[in-house]
PDB file of C-alpha atoms in Angstrom:
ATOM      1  CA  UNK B   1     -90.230 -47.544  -6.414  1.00 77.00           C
ATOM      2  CA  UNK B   2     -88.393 -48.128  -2.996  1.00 77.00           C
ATOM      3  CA  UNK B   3     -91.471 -47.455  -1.503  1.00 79.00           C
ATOM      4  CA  UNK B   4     -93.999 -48.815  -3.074  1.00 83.00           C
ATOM      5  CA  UNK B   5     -92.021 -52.254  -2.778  1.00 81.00           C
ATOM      6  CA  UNK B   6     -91.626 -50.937   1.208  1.00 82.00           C
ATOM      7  CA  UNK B   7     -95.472 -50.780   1.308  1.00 83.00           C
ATOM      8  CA  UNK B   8     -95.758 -54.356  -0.364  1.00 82.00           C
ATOM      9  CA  UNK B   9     -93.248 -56.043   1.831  1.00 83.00           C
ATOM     10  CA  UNK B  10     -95.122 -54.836   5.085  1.00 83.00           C
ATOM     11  CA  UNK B  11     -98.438 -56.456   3.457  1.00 87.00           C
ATOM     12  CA  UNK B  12     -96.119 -59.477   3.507  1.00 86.00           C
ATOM     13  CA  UNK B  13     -96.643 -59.260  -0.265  1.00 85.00           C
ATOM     14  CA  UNK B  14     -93.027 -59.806  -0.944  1.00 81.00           C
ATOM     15  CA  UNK B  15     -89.841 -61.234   0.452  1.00 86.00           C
ATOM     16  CA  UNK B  16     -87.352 -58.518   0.095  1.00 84.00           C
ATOM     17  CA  UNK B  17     -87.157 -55.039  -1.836  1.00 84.00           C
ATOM     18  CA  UNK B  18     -85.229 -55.165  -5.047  1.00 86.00           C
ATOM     19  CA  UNK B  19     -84.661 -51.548  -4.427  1.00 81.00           C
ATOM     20  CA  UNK B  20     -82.949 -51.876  -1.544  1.00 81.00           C
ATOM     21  CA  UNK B  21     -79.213 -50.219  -1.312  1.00 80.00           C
ATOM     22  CA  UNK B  22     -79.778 -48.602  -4.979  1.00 82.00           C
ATOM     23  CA  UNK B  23     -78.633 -44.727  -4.712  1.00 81.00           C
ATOM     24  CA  UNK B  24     -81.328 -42.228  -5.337  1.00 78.00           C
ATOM     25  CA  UNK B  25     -80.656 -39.870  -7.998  1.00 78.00           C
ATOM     26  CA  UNK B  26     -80.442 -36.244  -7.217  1.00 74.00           C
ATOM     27  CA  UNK B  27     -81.399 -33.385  -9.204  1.00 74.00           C
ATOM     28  CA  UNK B  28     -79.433 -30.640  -8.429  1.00 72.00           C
ATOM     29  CA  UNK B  29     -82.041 -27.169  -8.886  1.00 72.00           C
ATOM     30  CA  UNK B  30     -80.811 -24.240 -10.898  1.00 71.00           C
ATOM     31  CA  UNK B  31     -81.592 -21.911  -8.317  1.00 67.00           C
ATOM     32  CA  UNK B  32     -81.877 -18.024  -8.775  1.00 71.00           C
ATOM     33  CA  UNK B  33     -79.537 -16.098 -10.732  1.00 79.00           C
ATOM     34  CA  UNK B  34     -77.878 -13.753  -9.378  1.00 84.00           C
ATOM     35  CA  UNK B  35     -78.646 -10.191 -10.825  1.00 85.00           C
ATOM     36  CA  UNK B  36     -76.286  -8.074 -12.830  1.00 89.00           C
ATOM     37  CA  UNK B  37     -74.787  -4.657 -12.315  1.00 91.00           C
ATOM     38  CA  UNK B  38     -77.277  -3.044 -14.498  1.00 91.00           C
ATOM     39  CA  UNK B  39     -80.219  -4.709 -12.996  1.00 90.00           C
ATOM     40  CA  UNK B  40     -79.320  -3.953  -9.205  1.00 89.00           C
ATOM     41  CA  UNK B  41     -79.203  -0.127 -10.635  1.00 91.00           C
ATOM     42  CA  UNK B  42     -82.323  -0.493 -12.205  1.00 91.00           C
ATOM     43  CA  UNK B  43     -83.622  -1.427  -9.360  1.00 91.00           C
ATOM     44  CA  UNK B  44     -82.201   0.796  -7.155  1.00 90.00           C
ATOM     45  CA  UNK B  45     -83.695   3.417  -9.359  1.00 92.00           C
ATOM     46  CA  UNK B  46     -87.149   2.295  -9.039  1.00 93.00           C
ATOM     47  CA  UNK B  47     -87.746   0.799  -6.000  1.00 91.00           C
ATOM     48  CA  UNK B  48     -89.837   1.962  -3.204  1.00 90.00           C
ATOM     49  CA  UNK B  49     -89.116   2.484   0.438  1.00 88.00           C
ATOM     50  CA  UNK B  50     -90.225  -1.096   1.232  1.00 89.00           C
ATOM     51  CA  UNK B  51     -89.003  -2.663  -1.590  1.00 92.00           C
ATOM     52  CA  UNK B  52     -85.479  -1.217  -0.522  1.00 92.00           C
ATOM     53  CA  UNK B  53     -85.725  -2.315   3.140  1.00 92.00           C
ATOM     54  CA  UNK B  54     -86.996  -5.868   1.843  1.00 93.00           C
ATOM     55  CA  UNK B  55     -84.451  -5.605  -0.774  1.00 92.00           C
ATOM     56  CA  UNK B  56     -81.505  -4.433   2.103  1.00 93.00           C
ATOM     57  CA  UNK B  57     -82.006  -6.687   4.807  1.00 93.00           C
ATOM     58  CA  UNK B  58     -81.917  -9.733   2.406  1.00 92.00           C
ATOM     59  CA  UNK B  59     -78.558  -8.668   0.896  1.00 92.00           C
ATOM     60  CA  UNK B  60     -76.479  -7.857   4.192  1.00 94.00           C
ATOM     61  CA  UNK B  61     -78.382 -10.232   6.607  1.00 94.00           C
ATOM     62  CA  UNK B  62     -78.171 -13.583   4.421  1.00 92.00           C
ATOM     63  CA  UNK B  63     -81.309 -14.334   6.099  1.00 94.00           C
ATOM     64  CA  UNK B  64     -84.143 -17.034   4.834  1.00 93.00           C
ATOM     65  CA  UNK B  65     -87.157 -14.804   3.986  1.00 93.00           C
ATOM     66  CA  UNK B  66     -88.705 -17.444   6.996  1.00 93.00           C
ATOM     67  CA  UNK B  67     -86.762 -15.122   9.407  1.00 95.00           C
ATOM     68  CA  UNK B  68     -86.512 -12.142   8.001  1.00 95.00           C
ATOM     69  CA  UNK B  69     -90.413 -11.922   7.836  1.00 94.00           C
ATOM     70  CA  UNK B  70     -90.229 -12.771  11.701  1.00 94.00           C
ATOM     71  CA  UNK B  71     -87.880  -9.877  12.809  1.00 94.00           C
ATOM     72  CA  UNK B  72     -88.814  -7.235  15.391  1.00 94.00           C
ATOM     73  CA  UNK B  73     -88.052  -3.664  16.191  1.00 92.00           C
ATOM     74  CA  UNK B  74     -87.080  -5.340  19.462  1.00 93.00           C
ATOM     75  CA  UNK B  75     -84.284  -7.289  18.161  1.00 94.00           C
ATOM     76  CA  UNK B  76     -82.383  -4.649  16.505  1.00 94.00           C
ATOM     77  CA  UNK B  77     -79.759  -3.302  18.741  1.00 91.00           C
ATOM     78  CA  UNK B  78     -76.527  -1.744  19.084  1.00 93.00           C
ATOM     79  CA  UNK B  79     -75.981  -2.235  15.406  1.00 94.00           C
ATOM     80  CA  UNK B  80     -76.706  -5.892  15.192  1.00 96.00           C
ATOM     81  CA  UNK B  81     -79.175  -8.033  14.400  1.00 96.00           C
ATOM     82  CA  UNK B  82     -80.096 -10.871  17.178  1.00 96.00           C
ATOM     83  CA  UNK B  83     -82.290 -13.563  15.626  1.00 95.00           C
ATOM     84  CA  UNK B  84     -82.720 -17.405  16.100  1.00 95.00           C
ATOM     85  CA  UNK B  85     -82.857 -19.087  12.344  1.00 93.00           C
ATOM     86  CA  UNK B  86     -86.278 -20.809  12.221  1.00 91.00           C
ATOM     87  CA  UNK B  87     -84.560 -23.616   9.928  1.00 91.00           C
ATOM     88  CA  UNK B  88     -81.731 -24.660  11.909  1.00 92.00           C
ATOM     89  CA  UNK B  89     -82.162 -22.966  15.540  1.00 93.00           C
ATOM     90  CA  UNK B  90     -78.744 -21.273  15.450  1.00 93.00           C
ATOM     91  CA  UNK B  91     -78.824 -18.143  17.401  1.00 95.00           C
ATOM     92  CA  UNK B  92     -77.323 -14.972  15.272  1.00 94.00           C
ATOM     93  CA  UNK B  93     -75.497 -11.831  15.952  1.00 96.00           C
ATOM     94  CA  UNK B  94     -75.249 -10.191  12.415  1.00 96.00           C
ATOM     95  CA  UNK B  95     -73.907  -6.619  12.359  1.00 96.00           C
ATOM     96  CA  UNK B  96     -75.822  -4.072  10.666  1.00 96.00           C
ATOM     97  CA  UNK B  97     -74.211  -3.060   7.378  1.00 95.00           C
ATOM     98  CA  UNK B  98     -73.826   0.926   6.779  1.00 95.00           C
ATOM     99  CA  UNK B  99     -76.394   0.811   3.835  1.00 92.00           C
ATOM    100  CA  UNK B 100     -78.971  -1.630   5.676  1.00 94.00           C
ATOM    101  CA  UNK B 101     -78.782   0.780   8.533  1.00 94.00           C
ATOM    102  CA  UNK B 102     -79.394   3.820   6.486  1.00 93.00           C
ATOM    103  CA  UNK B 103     -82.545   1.881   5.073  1.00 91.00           C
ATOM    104  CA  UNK B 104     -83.361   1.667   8.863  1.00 92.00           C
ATOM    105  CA  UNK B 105     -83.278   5.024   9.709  1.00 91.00           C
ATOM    106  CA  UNK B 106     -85.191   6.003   6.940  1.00 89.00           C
ATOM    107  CA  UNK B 107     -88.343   3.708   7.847  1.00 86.00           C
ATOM    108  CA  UNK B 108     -90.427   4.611  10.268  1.00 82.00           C
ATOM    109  CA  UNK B 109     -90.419   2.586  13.643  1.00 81.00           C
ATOM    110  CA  UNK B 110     -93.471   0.693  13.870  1.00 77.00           C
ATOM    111  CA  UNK B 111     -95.138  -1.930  16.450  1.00 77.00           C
ATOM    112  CA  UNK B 112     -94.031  -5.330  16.089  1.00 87.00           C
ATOM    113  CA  UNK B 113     -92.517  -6.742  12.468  1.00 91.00           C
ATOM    114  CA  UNK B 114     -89.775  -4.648  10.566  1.00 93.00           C
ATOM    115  CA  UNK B 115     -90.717  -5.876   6.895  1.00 93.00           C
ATOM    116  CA  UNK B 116     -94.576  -5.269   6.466  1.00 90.00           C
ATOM    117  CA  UNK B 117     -96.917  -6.347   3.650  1.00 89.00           C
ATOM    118  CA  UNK B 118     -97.406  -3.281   1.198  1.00 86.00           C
ATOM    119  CA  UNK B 119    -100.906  -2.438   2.498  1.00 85.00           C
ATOM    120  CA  UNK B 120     -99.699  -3.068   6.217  1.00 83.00           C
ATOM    121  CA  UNK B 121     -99.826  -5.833   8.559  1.00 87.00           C
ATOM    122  CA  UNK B 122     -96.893  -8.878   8.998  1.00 89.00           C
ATOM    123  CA  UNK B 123     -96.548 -11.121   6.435  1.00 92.00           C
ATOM    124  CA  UNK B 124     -97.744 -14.297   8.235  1.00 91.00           C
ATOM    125  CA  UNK B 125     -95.306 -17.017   6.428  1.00 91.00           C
ATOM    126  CA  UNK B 126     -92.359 -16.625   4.100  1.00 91.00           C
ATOM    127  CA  UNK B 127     -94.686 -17.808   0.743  1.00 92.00           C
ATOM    128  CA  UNK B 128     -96.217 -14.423   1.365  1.00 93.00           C
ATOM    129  CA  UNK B 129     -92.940 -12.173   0.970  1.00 93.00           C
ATOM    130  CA  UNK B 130     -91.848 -14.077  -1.868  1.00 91.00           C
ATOM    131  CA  UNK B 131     -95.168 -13.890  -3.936  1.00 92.00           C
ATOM    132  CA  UNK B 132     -95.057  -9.642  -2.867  1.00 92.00           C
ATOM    133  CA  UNK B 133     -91.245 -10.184  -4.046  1.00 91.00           C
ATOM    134  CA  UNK B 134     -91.675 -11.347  -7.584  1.00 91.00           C
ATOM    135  CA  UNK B 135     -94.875  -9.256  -8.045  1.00 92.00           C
ATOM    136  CA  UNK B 136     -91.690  -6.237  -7.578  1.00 91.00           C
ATOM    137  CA  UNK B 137     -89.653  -7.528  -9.674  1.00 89.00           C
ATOM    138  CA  UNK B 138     -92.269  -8.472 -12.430  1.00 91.00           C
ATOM    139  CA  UNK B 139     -93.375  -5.109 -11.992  1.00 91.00           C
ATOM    140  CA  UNK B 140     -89.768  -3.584 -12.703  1.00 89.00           C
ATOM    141  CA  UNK B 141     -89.121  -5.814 -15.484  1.00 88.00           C
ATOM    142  CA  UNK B 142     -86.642  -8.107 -13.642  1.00 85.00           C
TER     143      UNK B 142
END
């Protein structure tokens, strides 16, 4: 409504917007739940070898999947993680958890981007690794 009344008063339509200094109302989002026990063995059970490394560097990088789609061979180092965050510029040092770098050293080092589409190639924005994500998961039953 603010708007539209906006859009009227720059038409010279009307005077003033009734809207004006009225708080918006938020809707907070439910989010994603966070798995159990049980289904983090399940999955651990089932997964493959890029669904773990997907599955890895999400858990002990906290990263968007934005930036973890962008990392490089190039920016792993001296067990950390250097990385710029796409969403807010920050420049990162994480430190490479034991488990995320035995996921490492089990993938094979290849040109360019760490996390690869399953039929090879980068994923070329973060809608792409989230679709491949939830085709996993609906394919585990989680």
């Amino acid at each position: 409504m603010r708007l539209l009344y906006s859009w009227a008063i720059g038409r010279d339509m009307l005077a003033h917007n009734p809207c004006q200094g009225v708080a918006k109302i938020h809707k907070t989002k439910e989010g994603y739940r966070a798995w159990s026990q049980e289904e983090v063995g399940r999955f651990l059970e089932v997964c493959s070898e890029d669904e773990w490394l997907t599955f890895s560097f999400a858990l002990y990088t906290a990263q968007r999947p934005g930036d973890l789609i962008n990392l490089t061979w190039f920016q792993v180092r001296d067990g950390t993680i250097r990385l710029r965050q796409s969403k807010t510029g920050e420049d990162m040092v994480i430190g490479i958890h034991p488990t995320l770098q035995a996921a490492l050293d089990a993938c094979p080092v290849r040109d360019g981007h760490i996390l690869r589409k399953p039929l090879g190639g980068a994923y070329t924005n973060s809608n792409e690794l989230s679709r491949t994500w939830w085709r996993w998961m609906k394919r585990h039953g989680l």
